[in-house]
Coordinates of C-alpha atoms and ligand atoms in Angstrom, one line a residue:
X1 CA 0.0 0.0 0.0
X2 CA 3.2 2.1 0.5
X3 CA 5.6 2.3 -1.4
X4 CA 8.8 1.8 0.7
X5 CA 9.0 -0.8 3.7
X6 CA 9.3 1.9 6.0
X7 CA 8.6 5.3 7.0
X8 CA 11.9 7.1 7.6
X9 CA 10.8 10.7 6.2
X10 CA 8.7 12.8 4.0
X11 CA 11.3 14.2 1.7
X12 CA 11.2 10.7 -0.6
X13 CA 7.4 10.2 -0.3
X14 CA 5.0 11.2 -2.9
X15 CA 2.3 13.6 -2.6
X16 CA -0.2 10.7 -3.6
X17 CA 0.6 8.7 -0.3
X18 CA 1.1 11.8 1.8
X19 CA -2.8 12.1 0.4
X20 CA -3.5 8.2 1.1
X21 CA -2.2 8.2 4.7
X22 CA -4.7 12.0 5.4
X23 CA -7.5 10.3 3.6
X24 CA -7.0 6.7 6.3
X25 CA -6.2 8.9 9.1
X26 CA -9.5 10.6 8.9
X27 CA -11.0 7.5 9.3
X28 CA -8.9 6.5 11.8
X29 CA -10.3 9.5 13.6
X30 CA -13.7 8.2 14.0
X31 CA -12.1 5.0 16.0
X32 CA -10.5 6.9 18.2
X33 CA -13.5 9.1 18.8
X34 CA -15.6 6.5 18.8
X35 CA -16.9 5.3 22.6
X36 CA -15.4 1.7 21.8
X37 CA -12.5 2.7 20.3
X38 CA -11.6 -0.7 18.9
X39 CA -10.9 -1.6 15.0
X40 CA -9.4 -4.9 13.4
X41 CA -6.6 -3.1 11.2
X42 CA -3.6 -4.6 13.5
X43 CA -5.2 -7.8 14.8
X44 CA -2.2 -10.5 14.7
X45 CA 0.2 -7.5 14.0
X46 CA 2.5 -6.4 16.9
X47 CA 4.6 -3.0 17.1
X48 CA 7.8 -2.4 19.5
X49 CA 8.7 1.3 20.0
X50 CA 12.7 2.1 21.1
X51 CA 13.4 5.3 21.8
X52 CA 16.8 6.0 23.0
X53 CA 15.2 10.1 23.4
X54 CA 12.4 11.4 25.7
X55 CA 9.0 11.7 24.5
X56 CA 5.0 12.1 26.1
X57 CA 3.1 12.6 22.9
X58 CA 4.5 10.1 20.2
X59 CA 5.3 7.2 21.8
X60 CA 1.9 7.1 24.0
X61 CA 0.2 8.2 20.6
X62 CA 2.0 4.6 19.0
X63 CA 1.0 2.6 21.9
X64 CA -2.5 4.0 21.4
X65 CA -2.8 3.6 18.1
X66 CA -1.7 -0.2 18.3
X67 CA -4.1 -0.6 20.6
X68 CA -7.3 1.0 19.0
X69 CA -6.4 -1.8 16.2
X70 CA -6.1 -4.6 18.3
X71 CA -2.6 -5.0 18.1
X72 CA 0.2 -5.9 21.0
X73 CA 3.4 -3.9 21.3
X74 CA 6.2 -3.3 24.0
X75 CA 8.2 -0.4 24.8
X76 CA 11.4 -0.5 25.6
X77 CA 12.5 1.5 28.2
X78 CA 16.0 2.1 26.9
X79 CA 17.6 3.3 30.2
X80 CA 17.0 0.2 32.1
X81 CA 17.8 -2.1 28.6
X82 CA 20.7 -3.6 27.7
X83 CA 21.6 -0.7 26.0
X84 CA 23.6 -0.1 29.0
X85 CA 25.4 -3.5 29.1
X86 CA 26.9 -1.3 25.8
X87 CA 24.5 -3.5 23.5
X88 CA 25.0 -1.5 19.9
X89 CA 21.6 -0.2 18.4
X90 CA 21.7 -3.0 15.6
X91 CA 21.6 -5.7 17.8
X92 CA 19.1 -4.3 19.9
X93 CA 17.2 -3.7 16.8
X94 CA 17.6 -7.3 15.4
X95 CA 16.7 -8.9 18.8
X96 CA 13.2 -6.7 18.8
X97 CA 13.2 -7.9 15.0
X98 CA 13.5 -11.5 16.1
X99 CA 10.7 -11.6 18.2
X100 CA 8.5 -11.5 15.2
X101 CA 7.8 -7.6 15.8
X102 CA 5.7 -6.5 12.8
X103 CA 6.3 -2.6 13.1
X104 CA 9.4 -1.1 15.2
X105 CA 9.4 2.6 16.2
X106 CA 12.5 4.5 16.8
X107 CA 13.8 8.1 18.2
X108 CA 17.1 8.7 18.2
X109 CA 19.7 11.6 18.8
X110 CA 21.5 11.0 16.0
X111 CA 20.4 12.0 12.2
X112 CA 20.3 9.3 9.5
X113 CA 20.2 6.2 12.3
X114 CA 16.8 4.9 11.5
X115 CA 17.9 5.2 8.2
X116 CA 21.2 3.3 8.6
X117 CA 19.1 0.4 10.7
X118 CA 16.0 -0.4 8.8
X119 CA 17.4 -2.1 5.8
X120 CA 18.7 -4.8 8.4
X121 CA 15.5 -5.8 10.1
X122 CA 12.2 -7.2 8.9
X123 CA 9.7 -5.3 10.4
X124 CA 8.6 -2.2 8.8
X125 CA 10.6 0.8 10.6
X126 CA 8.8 4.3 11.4
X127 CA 11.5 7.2 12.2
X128 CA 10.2 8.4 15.5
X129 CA 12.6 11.5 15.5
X130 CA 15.9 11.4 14.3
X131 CA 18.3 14.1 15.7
X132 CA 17.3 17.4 13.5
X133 CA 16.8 15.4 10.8
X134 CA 13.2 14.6 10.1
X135 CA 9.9 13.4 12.2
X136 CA 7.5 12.1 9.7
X137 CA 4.5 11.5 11.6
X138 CA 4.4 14.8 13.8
X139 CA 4.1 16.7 10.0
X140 CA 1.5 14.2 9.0
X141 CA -0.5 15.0 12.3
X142 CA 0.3 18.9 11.3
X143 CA -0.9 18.1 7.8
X144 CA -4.1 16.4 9.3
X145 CA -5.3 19.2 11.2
X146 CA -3.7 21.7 8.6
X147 CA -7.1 19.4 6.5
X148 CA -9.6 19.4 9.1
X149 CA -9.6 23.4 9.0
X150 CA -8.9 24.5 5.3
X151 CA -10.3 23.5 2.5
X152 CA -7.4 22.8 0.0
X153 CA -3.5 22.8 1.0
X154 CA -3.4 24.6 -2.1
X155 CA -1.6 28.4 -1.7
X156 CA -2.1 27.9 2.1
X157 CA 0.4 30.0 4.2
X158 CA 2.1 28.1 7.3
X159 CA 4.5 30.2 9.2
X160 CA 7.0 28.3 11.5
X161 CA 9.0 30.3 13.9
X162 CA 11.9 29.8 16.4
X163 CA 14.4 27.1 16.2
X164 CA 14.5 25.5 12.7
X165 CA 17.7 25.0 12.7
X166 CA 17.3 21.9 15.4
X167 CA 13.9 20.8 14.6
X168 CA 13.3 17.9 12.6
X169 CA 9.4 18.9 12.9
X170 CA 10.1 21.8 10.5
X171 CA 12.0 19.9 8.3
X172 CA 9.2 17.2 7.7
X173 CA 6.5 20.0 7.5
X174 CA 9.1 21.1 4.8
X175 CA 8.8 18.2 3.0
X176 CA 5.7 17.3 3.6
X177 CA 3.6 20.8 3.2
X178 CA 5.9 22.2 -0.2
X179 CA 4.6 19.0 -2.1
X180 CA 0.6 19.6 -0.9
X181 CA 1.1 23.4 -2.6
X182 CA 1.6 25.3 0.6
X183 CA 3.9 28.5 1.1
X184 CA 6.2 27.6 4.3
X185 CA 7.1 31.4 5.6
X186 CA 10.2 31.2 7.9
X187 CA 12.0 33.0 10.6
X188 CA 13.9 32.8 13.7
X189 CA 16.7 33.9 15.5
X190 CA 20.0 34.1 12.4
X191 CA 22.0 31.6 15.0
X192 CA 18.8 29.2 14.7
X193 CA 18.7 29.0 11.1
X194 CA 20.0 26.4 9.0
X195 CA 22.3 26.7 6.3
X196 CA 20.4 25.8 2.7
X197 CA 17.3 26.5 4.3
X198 CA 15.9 29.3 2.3
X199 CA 16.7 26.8 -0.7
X200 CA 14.1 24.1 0.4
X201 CA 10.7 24.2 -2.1
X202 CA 8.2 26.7 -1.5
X203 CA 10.1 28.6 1.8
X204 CA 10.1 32.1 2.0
X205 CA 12.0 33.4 4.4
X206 CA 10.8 36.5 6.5
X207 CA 12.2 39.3 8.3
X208 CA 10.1 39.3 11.9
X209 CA 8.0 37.6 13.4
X210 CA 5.2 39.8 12.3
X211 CA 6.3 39.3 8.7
X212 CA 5.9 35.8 8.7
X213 CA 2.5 35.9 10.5
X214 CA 0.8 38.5 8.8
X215 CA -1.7 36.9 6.3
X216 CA -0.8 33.1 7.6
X217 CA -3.4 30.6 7.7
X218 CA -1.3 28.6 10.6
X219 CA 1.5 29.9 13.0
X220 CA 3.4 27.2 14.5
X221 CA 5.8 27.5 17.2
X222 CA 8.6 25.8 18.0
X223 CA 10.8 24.8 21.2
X224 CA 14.3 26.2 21.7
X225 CA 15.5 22.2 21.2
X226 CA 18.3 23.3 24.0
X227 CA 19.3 19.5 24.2
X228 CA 20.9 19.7 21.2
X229 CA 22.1 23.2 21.2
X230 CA 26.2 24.6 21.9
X231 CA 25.3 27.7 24.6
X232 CA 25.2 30.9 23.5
X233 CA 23.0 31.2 20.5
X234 CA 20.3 32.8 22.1
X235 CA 20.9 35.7 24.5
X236 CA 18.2 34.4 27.3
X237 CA 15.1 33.3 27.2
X238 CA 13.4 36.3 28.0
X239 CA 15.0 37.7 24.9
X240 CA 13.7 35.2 22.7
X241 CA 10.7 35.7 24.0
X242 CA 10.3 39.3 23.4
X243 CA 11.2 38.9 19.2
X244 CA 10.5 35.4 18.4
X245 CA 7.2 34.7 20.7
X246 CA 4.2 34.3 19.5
X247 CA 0.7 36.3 22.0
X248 CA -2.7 36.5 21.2
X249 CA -1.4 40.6 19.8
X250 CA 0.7 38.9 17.2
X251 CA -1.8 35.9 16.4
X252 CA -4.6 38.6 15.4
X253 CA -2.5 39.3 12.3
X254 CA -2.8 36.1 10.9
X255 CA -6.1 35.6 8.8
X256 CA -9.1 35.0 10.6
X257 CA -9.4 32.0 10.7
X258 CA -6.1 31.0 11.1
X259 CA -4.9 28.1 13.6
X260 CA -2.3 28.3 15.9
X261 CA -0.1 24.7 16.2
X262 CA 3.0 23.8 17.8
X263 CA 4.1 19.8 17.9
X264 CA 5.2 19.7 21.8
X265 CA 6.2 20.1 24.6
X266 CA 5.5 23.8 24.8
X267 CA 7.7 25.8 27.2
X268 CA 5.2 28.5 28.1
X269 CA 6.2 32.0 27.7
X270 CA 9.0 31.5 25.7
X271 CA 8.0 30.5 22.2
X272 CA 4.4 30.8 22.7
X273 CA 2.7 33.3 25.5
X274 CA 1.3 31.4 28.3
X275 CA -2.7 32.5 27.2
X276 CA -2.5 31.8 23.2
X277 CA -1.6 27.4 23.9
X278 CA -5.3 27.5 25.1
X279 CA -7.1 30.7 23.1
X280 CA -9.6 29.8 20.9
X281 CA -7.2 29.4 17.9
X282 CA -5.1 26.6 19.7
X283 CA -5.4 23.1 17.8
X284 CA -2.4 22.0 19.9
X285 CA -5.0 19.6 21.3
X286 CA -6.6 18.6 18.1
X287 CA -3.4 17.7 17.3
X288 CA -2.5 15.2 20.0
X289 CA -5.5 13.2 19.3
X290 CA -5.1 13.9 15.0
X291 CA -1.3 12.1 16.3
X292 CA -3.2 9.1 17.2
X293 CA -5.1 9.1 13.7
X294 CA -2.1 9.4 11.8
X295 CA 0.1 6.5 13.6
X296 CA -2.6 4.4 13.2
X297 CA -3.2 5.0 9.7
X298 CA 1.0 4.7 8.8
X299 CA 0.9 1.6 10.8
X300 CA -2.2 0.3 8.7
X301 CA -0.9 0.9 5.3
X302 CA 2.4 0.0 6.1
X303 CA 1.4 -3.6 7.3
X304 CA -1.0 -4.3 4.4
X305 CA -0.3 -6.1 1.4
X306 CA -2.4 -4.8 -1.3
X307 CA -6.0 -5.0 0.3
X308 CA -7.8 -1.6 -0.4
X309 CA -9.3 1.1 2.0
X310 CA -12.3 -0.1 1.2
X311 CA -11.6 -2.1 4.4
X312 CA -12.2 0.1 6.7
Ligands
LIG401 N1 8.3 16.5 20.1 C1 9.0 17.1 19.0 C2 10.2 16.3 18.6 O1 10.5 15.3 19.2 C3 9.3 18.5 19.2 C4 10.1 18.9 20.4 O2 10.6 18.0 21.1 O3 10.3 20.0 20.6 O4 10.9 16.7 17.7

């Protein structure tokens, strides 16, 4: 149903099964709105998440979404593995592999490992996060809601602000929102802006924060990824705050009925003002639960042979 075995990023998918996996995840939706929330779509299937980085949203969101489909999975918690015997990540990945794991979830620190891994296991991999590189799923949630609100992706204006130079989530979106027909408009702080950037399809890169907003249809903030950061890029927080944040002013310059997203975890008063997470705008909810949709629908059409959509 897709095309590769695995799900390591957006930049090397098509637009037709960025479309597929919107058009399942809808679905998907229903189930886990639904007051059963129980489906068939990963009965016999089982899915193994590693994640050698923290995380609240995506790996719950995989566990979820395994389990609204009536599939098993384990999590390993990496600090207590053998990982610290100094077990190597490809033979922690073929021993998950050998226990018949249908589906294998990663996050790791390091760019390109989920990439370097996946050819050597059976099970279908999904990059969880890897370093700044990419985060498929989180811009396939952003894509969902980025659905549920507009009409057509078509000419739509997303403005992502903060630190793109460390987030793999703006990367994806990149990807992921340039092949849909959307304009991604840019900015953050000069030290937090990756090199090449302005030279990724459909970016246009702005001047202030106000710039970029002004006439967007979505505003997402990101977090000052300060795990992966050398000091000194930023002057302090407060700074940051003052020409990079985002308040409910700043919002009101975005069209009308413009969202406000942001993947998680927000650091109140920093990227966004502590009032605009929850104003009316806020679909950082929405997009927790469209997380769920997603993962289940990637997990679906990644474990099918060729049956149809018709099955759901
Ligand atoms: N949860 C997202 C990620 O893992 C964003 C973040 O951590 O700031 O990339």
């Amino acid at each position: 149903m897709l095309k590769n075995k695995d799900l390591l990023g957006l930049k090397n998918v098509p637009k037709e099964e960025i479309q597929l996996i919107l058009e399942v995840a809808d679905e998907m939706k229903k189930i886990v709105r639904s007051p059963h929330k129980k489906s068939p779509y990963f009965v016999g299937k089982s899915m193994a998440t590693l994640f050698y980085e923290n995380s609240t949203r995506t790996k719950s969101s995989f566990e979820f979404a395994c389990s609204y489909m009536g599939g098993v999975f384990s999590s390993l918690n990496v600090a207590t593995s053998s990982v610290n015997k100094g077990e190597s990540i490809l033979d922690t990945l073929k021993t998950i592999d050998s226990f018949g794991t249908d589906v294998i979830v990663i996050r790791h620190s390091m760019s390109g490992v989920p990439h370097v891994y996946a050819p050597h296991v059976k099970a279908h991999v999904i990059n969880a996060g890897d370093g700044t590189n990419e985060h498929p799923t989180q811009a396939l949630l952003d894509m969902l809601t980025l659905k549920q609100n507009f009409d057509s992706f078509d000419g739509l204006q997303v403005a992502i602000l903060g630190d793109i130079k460390h987030s793999r989530v703006a990367r994806s979106n990149i990807w992921g929102l340039s092949k849909m027909g959307a304009t991604i408009k840019i900015f953050g702080p000069e030290t937090l802006l990756p090199t090449g950037i302005e030279k990724m399809p459909n970016v246009k890169m702005c001047k202030s924060v106000k710039e970029a907003v002004k006439g967007a249809d979505a505003v997402m903030g990101l977090r000052l990824q300060l795990e992966r950061m050398t000091k000194g890029l930023i002057p302090s927080m407060g700074e940051f705050n003052k020409k990079f944040g985002v308040d409910e002013d700043m919002l009101s310059l975005a069209n009308k009925n413009a969202i406000l997203l942001h993947p998680g975890p927000v650091n109140r008063n920093v990227e966004l003002s502590y009032d605009v997470v929850d104003c009316n705008q806020s679909a950082i909810n929405e997009q927790v639960t469209n997380g769920v949709a997603v993962r289940m629908a990637v997990m679906y059409l990644l474990t099918r042979d060729n049956k149809i959509r018709s099955e759901i």
